[in-house]
Coordinates of C-alpha atoms in Angstrom, one line a residue:
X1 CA 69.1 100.9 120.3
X2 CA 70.6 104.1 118.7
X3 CA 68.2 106.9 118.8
X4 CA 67.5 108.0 115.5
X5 CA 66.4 104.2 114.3
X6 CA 63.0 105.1 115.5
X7 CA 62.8 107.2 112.3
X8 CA 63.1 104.2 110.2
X9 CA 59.6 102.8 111.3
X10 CA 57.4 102.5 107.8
X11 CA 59.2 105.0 105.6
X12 CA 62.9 103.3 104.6
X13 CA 63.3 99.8 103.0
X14 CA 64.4 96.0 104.2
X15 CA 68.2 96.2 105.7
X16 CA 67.8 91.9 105.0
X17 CA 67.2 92.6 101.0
X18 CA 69.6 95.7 100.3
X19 CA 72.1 94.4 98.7
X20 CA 70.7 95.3 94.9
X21 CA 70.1 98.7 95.9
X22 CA 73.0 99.7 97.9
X23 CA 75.4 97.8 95.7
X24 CA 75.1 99.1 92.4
X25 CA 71.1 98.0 91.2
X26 CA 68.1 99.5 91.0
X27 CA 65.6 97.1 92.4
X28 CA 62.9 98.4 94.3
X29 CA 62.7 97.2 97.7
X30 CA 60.4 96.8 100.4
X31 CA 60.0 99.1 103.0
X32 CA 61.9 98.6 107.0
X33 CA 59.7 98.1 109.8
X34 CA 61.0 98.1 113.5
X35 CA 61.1 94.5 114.0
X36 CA 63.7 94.3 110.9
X37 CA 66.1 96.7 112.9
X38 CA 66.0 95.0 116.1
X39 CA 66.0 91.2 114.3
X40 CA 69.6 92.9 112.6
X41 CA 71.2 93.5 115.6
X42 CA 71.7 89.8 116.5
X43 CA 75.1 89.2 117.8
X44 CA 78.0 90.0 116.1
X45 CA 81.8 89.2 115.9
X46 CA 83.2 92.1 117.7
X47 CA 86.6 91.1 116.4
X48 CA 85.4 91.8 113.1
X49 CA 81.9 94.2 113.0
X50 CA 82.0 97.7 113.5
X51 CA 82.2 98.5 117.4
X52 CA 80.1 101.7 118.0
X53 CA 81.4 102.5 121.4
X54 CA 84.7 102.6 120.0
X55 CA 84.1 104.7 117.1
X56 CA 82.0 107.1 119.3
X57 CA 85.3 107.8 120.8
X58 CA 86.1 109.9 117.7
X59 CA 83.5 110.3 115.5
X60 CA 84.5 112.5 112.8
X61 CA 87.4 109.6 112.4
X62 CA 85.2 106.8 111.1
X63 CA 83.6 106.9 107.6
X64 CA 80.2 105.0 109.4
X65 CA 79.5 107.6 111.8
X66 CA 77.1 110.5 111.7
X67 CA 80.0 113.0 111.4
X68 CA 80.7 111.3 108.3
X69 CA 78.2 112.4 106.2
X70 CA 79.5 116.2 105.1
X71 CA 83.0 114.0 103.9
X72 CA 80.9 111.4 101.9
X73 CA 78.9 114.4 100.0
X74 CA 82.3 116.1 99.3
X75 CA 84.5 113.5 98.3
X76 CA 84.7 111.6 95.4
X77 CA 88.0 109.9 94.1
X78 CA 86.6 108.7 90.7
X79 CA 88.3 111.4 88.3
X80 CA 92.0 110.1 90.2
X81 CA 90.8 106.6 90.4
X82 CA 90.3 106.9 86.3
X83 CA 93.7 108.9 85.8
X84 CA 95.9 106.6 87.4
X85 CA 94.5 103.9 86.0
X86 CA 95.1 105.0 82.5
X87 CA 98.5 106.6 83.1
X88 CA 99.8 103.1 84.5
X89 CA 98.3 101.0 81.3
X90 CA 101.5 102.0 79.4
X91 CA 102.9 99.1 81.8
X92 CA 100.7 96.2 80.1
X93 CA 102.9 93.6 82.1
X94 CA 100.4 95.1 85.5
X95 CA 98.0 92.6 83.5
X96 CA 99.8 89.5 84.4
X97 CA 101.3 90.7 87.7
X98 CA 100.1 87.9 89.7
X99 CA 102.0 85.2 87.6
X100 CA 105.4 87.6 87.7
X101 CA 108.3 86.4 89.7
X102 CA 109.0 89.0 92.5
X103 CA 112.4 90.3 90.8
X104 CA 110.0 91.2 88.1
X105 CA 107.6 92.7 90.3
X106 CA 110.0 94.9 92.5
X107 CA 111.1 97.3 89.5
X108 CA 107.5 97.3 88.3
X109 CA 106.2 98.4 91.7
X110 CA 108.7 101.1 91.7
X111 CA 107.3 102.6 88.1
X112 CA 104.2 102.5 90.1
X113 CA 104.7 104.2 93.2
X114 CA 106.7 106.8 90.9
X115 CA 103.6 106.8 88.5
X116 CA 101.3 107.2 91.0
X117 CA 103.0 110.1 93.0
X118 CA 103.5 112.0 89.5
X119 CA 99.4 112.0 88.7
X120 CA 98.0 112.4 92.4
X121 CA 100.8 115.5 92.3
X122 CA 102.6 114.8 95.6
X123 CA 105.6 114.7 97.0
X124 CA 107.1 110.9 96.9
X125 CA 107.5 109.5 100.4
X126 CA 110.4 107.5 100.9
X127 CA 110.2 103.8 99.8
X128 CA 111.3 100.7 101.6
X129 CA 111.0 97.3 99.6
X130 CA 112.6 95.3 102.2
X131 CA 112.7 91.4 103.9
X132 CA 111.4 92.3 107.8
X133 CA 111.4 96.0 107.2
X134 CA 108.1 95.9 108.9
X135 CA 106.1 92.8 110.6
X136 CA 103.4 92.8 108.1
X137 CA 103.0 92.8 104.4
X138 CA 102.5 96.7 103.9
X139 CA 102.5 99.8 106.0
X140 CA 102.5 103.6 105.9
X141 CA 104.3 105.4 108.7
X142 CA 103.7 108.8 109.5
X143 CA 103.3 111.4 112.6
X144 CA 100.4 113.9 112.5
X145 CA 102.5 116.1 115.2
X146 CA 105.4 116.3 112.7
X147 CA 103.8 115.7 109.2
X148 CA 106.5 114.9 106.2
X149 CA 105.0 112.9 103.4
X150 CA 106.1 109.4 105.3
X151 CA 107.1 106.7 104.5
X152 CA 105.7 103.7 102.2
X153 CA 106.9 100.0 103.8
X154 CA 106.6 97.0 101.5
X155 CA 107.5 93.4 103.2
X156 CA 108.3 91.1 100.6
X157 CA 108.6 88.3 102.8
X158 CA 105.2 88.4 104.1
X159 CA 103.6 89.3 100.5
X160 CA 105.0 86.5 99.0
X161 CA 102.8 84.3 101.5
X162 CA 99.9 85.7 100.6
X163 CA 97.4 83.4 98.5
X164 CA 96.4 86.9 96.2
X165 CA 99.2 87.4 93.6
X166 CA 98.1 91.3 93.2
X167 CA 98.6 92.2 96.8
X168 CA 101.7 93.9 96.3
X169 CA 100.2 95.9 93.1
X170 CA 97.1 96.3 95.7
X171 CA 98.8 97.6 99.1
X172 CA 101.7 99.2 97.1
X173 CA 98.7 102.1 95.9
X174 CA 96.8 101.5 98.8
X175 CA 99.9 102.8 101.0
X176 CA 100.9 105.6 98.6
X177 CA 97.3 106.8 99.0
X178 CA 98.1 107.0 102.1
X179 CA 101.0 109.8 101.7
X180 CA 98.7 111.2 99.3
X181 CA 95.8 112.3 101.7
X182 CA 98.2 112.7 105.0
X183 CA 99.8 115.4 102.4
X184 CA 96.7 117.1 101.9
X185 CA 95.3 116.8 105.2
X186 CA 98.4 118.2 107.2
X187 CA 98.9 121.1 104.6
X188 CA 96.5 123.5 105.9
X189 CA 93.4 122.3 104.0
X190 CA 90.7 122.7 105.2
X191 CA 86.7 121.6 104.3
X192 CA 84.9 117.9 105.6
X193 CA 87.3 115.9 103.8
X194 CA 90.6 117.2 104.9
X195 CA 89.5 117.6 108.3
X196 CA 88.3 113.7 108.1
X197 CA 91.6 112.8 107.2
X198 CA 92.7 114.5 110.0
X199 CA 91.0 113.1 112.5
X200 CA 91.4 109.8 111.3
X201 CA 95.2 110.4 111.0
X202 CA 94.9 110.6 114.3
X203 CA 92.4 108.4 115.7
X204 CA 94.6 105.1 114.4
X205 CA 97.3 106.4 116.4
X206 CA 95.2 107.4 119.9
X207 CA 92.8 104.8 119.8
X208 CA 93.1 100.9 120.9
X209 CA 90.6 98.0 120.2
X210 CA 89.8 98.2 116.7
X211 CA 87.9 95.5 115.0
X212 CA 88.6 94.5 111.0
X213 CA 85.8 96.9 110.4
X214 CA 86.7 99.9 112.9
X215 CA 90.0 100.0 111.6
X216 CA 89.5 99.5 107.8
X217 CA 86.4 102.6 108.2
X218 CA 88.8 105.2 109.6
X219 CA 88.1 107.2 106.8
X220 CA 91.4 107.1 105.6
X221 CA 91.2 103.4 105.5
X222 CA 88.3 103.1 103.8
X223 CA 89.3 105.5 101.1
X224 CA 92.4 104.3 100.5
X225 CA 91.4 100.6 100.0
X226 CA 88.2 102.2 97.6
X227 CA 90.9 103.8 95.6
X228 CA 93.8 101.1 94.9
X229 CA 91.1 98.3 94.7
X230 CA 89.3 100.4 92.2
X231 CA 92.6 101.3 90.2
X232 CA 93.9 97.9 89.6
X233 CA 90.0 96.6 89.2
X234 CA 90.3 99.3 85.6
X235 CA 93.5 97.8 85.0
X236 CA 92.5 94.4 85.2
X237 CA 89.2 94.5 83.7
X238 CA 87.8 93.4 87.2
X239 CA 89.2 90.3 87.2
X240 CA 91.6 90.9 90.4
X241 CA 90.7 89.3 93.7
X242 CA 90.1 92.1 96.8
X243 CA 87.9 89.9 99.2
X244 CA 90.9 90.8 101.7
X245 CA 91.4 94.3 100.6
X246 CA 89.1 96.3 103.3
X247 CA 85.3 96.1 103.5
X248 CA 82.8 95.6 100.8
X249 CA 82.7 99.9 100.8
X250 CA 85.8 99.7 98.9
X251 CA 85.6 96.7 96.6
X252 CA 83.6 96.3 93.5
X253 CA 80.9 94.4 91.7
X254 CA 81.5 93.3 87.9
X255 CA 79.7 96.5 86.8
X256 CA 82.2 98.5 88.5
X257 CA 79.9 99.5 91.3
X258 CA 80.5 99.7 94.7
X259 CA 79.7 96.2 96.2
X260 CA 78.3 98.7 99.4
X261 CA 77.8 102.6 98.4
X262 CA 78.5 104.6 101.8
X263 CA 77.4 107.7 99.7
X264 CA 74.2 106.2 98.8
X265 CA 73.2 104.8 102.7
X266 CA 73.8 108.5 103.8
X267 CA 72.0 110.1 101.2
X268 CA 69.3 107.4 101.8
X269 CA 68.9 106.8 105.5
X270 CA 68.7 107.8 109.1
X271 CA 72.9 108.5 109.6
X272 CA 72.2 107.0 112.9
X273 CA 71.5 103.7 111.4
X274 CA 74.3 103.9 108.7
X275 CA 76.8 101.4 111.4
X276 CA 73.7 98.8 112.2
X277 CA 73.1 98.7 108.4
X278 CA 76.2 98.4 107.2
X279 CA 77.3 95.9 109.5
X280 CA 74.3 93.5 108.4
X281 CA 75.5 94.4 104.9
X282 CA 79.1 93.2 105.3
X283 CA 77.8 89.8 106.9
X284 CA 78.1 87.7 103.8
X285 CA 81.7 89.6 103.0
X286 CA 82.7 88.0 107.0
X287 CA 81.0 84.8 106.0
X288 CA 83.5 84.8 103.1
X289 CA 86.5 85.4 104.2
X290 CA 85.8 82.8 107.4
X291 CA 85.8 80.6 104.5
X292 CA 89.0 81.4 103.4

């Protein structure tokens, strides 16, 4: 067991009943005793769960480490979440993207991306909308030794057979983030949140083995699904679908809450324990997409 768990014992509350607290309510809870850690740390999928060896490999890489916790107290995407949201509402069509035909949502995806790099201020990185560009539906390719603003790949071969009709809307901002914070980070910046970047810039290209959770908790991962889901869940009243956008860190209850609050478990517990607890927290989130 980590050390640093030990300083849960009678002083923080039930990892089994969190979900009201860490997700958005207010409920109060009861409080953690030893025997709740352990009983958590039942096996896991280690295709999917968060793998600590791996993320130990670079820590200041992984938004679930201890490393992580000056980034989480410094960054907050809400004002640019808000912005973006409201600058792309003069496109009311985004509300019935999912029923579009793709040749309708090709040029609206463009006024996107163009929208999007106009009120995050960056320089657009080139765009290829393109049948096999890339193997998989979306991707943003870039090279922390040579930084440029990159390159935003959209596949819409691959989109096209996915069952949610907003992934394109979704992983369109999600991979424009992308350019967004690489721009930032390899800039000169400096402070927890550029130098997060940084590192996890470069941990997704040096590291091998990542499970679902590993990779989508690089902390550029997990704050660029946060800040797409959270754009087109404003635009569409919270009626999109991200169950396959990321973890539950960076999707959203029907209050507009985070479904799981990272700043909250690090202002809140042990950062020792934040990986055991939020891997018992995303349980029901695996549960659901093995259904699917």
């Amino acid at each position: 067991m980590q050390q640093g768990l030990t300083r849960l014992s009678l002083t923080k509350k039930a990892v089994a009943e969190t979900s009201d607290h860490y997700c958005g309510g207010s409920a109060p809870l009861p409080e953690i005793k030893m025997a709740d850690v352990i009983a958590m740390r039942k096996p896991l999928d280690p295709r999917y769960f968060a793998n600590a060896e791996l993320q130990r490999q670079a820590p200041k890489a992984f938004a679930l480490m201890p490393e992580a916790a000056e980034f989480h107290k410094n960054h907050d995407n809400t004002a640019e979440r808000a912005a973006l949201a409201e600058a792309l509402r003069k496109y009311p069509q985004l509300k019935q993207f999912e029923s579009l035909t793709w040749e309708q949502k090709e040029p609206l995806l463009r006024q996107v991306f163009a929208t999007e790099c106009e009120v995050l201020k960056m320089t657009p990185p080139e765009l290829v909308i393109e049948n096999g560009a890339i193997p998989g539906p979306a991707f943003f390719e870039f090279d922390p030794d040579n930084p440029t603003p990159g390159k935003v790949f959209l596949n819409p071969e691959v989109l096209g057979k996915m069952d949610n009709g907003y992934a394109p809307l979704l992983l369109l901002i999600h991979e424009t983030r992308h350019s967004a914070q690489f721009q930032s980070a390899f800039s000169g910046s400096e402070g927890p949140v550029a130098e997060g970047f940084r590192a996890a810039y470069r941990a997704q290209k040096e590291l091998k083995g990542f499970s679902f959770v590993d990779f989508t908790t690089l902390l550029n991962e997990y704050e660029a699904f946060q800040f797409a889901n959270g754009v087109v869940e404003l635009l569409t009243d919270g009626k999109v679908n991200t169950v396959g956008m990321g973890t539950l860190a960076g999707q959203f209850s029907d209050r507009g809450n985070l479904k799981t609050d990272l700043k909250i478990l690090f202002e809140e517990l042990p950062h020792e324990a934040i990986l055991d607890v939020f891997n018992e927290l995303e349980r029901p989130h695996y549960e659901e997409r093995q259904k699917g």
